[in-house]
PDB file of C-alpha atoms in Angstrom:
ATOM      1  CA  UNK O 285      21.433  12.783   6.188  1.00 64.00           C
ATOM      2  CA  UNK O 286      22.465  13.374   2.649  1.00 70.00           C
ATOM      3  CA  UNK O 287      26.763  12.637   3.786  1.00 78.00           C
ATOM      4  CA  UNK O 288      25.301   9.477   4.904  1.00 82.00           C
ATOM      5  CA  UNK O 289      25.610  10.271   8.933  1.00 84.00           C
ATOM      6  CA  UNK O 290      22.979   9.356  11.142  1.00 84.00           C
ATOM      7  CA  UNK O 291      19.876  11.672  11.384  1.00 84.00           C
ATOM      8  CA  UNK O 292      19.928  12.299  14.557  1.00 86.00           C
ATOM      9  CA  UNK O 293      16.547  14.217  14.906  1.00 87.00           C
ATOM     10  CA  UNK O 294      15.087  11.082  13.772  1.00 85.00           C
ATOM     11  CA  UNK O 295      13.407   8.974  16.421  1.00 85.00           C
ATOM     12  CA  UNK O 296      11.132   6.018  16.024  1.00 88.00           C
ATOM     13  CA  UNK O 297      11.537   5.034  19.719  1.00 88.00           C
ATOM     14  CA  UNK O 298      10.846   0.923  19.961  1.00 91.00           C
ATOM     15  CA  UNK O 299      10.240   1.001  16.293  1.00 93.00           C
ATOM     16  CA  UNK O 300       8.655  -1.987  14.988  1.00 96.00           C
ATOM     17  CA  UNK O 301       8.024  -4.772  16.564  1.00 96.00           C
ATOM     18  CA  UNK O 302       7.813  -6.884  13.298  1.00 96.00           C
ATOM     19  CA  UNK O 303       9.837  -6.513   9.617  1.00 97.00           C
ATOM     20  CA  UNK O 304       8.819  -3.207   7.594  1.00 97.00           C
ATOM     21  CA  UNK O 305       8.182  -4.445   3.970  1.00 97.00           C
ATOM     22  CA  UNK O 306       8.213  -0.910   1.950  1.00 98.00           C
ATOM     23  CA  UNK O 307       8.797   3.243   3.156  1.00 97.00           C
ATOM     24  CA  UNK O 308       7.275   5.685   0.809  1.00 97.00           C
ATOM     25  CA  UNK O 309       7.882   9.254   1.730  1.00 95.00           C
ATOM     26  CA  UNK O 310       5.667  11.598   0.847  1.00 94.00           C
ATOM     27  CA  UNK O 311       6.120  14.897  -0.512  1.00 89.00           C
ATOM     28  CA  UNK O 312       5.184  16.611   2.588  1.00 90.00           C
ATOM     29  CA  UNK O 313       8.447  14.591   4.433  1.00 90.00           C
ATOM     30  CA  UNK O 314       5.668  12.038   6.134  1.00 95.00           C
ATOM     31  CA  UNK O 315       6.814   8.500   6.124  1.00 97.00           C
ATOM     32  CA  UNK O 316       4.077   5.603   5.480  1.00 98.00           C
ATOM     33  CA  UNK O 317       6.088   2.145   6.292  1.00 98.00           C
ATOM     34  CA  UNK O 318       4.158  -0.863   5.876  1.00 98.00           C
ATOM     35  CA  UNK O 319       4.752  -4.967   6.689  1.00 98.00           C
ATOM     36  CA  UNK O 320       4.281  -7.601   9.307  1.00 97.00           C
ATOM     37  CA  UNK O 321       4.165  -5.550  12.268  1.00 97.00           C
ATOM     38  CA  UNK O 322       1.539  -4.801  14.429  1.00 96.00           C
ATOM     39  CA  UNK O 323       2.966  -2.005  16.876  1.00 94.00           C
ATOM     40  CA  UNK O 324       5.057   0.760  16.116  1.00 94.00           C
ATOM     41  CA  UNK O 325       6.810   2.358  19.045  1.00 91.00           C
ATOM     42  CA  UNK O 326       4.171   0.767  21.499  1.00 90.00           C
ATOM     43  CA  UNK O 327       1.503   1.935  19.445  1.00 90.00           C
ATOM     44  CA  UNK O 328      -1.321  -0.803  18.124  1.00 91.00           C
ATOM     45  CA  UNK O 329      -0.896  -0.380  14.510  1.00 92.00           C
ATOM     46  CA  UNK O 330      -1.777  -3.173  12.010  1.00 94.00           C
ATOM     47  CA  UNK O 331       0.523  -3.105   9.330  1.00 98.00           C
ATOM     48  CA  UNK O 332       1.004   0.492   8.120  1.00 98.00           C
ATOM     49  CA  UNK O 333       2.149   3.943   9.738  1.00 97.00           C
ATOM     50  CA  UNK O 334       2.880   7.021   8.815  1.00 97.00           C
ATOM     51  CA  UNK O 335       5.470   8.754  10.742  1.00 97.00           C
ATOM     52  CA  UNK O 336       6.228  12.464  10.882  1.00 95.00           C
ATOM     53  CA  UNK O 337       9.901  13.171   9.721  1.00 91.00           C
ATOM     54  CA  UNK O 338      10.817  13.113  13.336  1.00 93.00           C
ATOM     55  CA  UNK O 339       9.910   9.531  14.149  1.00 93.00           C
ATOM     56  CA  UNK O 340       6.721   9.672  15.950  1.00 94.00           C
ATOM     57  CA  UNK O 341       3.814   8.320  14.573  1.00 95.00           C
ATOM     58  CA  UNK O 342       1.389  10.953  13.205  1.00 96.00           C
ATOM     59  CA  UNK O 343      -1.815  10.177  14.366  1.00 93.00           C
ATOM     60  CA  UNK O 344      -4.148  12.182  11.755  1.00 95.00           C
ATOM     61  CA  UNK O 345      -3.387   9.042   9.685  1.00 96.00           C
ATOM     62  CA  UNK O 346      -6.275   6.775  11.106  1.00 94.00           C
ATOM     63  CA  UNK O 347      -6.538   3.356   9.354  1.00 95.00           C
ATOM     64  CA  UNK O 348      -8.872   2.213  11.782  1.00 94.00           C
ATOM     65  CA  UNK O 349      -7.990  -1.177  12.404  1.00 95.00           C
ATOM     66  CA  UNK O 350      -5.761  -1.754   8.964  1.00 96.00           C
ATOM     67  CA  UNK O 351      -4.814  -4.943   7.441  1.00 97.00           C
ATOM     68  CA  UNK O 352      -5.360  -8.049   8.673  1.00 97.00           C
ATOM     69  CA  UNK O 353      -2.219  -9.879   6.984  1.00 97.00           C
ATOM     70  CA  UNK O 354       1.089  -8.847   5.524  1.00 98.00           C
ATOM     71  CA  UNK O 355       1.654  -5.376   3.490  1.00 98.00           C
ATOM     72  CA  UNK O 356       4.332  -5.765   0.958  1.00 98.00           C
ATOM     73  CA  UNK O 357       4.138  -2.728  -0.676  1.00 98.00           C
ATOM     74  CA  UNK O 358       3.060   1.301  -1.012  1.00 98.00           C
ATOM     75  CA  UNK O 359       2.621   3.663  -3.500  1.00 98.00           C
ATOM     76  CA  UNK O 360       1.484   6.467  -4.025  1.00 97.00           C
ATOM     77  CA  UNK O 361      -0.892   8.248  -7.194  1.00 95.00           C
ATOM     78  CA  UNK O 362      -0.371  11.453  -8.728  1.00 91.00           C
ATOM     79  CA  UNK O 363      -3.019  13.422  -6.691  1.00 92.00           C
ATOM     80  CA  UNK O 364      -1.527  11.793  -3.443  1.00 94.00           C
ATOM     81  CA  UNK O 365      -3.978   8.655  -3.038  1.00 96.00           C
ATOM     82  CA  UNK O 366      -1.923   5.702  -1.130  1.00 98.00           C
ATOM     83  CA  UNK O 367      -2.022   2.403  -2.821  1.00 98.00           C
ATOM     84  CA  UNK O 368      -1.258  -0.799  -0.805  1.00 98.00           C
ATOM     85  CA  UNK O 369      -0.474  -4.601  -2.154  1.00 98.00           C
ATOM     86  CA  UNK O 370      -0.081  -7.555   0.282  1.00 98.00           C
ATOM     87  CA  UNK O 371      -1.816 -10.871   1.294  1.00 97.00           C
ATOM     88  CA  UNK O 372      -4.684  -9.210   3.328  1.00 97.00           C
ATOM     89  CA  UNK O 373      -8.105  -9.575   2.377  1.00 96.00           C
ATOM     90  CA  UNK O 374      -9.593  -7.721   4.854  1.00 96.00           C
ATOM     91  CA  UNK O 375      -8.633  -3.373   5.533  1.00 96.00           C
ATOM     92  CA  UNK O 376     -10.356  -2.057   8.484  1.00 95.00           C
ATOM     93  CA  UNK O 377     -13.350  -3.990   7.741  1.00 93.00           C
ATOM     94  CA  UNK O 378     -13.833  -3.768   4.295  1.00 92.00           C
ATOM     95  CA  UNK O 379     -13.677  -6.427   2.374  1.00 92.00           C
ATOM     96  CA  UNK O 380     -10.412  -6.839  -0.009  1.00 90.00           C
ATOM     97  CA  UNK O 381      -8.553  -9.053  -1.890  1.00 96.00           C
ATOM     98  CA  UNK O 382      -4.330  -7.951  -1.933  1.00 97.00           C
ATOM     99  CA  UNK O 383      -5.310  -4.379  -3.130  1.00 98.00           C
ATOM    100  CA  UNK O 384      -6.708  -1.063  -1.327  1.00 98.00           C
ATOM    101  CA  UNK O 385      -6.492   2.447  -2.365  1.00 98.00           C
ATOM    102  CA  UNK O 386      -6.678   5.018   0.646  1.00 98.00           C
ATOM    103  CA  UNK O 387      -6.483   8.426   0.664  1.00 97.00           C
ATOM    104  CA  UNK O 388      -4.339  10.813   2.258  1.00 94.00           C
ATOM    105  CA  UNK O 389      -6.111  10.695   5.744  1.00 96.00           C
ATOM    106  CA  UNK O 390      -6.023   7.258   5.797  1.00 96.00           C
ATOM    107  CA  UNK O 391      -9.678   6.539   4.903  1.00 96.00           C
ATOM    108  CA  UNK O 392     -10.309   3.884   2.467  1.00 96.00           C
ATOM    109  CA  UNK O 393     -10.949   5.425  -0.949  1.00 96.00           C
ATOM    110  CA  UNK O 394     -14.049   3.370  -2.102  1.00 93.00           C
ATOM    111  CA  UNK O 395     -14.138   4.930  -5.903  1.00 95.00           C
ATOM    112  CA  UNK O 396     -11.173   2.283  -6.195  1.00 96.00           C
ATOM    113  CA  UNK O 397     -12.803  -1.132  -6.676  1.00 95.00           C
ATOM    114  CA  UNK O 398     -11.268  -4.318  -6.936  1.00 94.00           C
ATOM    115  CA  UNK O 399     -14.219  -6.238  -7.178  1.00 93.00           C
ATOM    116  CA  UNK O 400     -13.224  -9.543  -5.715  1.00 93.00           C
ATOM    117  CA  UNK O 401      -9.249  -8.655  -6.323  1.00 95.00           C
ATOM    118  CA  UNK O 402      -6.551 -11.331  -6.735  1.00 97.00           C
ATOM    119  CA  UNK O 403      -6.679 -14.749  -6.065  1.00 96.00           C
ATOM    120  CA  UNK O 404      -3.289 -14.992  -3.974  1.00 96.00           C
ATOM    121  CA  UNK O 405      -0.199 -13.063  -2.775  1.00 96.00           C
ATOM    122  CA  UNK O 406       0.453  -9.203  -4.183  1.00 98.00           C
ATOM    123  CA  UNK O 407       4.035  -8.222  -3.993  1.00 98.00           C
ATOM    124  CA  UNK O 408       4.941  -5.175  -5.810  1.00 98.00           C
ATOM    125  CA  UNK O 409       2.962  -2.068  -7.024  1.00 98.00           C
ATOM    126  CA  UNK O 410       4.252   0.706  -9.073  1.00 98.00           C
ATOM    127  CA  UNK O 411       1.596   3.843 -10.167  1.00 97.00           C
ATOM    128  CA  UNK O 412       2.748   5.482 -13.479  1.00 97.00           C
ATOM    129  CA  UNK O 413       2.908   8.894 -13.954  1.00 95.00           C
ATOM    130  CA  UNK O 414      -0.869   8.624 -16.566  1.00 96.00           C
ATOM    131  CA  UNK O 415      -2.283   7.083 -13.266  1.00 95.00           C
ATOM    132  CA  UNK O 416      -2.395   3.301 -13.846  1.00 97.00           C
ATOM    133  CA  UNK O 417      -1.170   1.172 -11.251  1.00 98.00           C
ATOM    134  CA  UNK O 418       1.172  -1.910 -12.083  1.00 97.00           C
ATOM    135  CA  UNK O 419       0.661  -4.932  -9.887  1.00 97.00           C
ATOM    136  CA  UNK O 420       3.083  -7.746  -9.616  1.00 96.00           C
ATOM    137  CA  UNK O 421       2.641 -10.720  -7.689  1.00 96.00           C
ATOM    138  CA  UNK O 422       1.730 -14.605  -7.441  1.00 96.00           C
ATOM    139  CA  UNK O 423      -1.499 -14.225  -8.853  1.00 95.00           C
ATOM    140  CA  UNK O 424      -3.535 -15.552 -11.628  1.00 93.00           C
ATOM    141  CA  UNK O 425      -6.547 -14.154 -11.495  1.00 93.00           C
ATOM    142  CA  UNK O 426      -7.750 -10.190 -11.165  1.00 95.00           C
ATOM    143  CA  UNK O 427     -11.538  -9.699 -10.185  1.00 92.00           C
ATOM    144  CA  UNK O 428     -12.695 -13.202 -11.910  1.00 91.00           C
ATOM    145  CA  UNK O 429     -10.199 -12.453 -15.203  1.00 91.00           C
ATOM    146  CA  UNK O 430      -6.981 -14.487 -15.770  1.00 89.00           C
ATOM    147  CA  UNK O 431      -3.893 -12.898 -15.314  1.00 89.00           C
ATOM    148  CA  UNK O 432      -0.781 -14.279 -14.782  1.00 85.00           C
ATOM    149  CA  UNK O 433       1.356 -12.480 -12.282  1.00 93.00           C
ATOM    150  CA  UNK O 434       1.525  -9.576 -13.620  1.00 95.00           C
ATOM    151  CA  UNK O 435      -1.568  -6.515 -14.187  1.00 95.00           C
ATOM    152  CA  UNK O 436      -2.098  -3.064 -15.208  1.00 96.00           C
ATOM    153  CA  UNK O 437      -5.007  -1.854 -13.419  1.00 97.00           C
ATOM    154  CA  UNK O 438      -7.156   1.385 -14.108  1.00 97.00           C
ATOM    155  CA  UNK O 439      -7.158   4.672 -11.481  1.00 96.00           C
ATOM    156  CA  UNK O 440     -10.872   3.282 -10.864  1.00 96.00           C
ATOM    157  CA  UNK O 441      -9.384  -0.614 -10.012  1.00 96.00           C
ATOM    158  CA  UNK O 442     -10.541  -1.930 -13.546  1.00 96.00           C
ATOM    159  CA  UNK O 443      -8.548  -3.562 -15.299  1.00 95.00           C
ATOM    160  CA  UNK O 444      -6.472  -1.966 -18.096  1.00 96.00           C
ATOM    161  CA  UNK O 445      -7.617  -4.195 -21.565  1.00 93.00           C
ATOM    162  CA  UNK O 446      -5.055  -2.138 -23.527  1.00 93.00           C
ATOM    163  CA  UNK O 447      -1.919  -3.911 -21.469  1.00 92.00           C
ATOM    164  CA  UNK O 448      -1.470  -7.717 -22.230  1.00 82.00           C
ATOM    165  CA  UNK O 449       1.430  -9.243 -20.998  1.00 79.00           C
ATOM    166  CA  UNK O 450       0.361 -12.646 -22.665  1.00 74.00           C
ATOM    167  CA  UNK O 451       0.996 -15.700 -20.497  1.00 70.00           C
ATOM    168  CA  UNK O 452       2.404 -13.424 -17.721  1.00 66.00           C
ATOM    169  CA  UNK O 453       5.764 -14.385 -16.156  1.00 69.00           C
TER     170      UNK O 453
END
């Protein structure tokens, strides 16, 4: 609650039964949490959820069978598109490297491409309000380009030419 008490119509049962990386909550009150789990509330779910603002786990939100490693973090684009960043390179089958872009039912939104995406571990992603997406991580590479830890990627997954960071961080 806003006073800080407890929310007590707020219920996630078991919760999860590995650490939750990132929450995003969406403007409709949803809640997508993402990490190292692989159940939520007894419920086979590879690394992301969305809950309702009860608890339970809304189940219009199919990810099919979701990452196959670690989720570190969600965002979300201006027309409600759900960005993810972790070590997986695989997202319900299709092929990618520490970056997918899904949309609001959970389907993977395959306008977004990554090409062969980064060349190790994705931490942190942040979508600006113009629509580029931020990507922090321990990377030095983006789809065959050197980068060094640190992108700015374009709403299609290309990468932004205009942003140089130099040697990166």
């Amino acid at each position: 609650n806003q006073d800080g008490g407890i929310d007590e119509t707020f219920n996630p049962g078991g919760g999860a039964d590995n650490p939750i990386q990132d929450v995003l909550i969406q403007d409709n009150g949803r809640i997508i949490i993402v990490g190292d789990f692989t159940s939520f509330n007894g419920v086979a779910l590879n690394r992301i959820a969305r809950l309702h603002n009860d608890g339970r786990v809304d189940e219009t939100f199919n990810v099919g069978s979701g990452a196959n490693f670690s989720i570190h973090d969600v965002s979300q684009t201006v027309d409600g598109r759900i960005v993810l960043v972790g070590d997986f390179n695989n997202f319900n089958g299709y092929q990618s490297m520490g970056i997918v872009v899904l949309h609001q039912n959970g389907e993977i939104d395959e306008s977004f491409d990554s090409g062969v995406g980064f060349d190790a571990s994705v931490r942190s992603v942040v979508v600006q309000d113009d629509g580029k997406i931020l990507v922090g991580g321990f990377f030095s590479n983006y789809n065959g380009e050197d980068t060094t830890r640190l992108v700015r990627l374009n709403p299609d997954g290309s990468r932004d030419p205009d942003f140089d960071c130099g040697s990166g961080a």
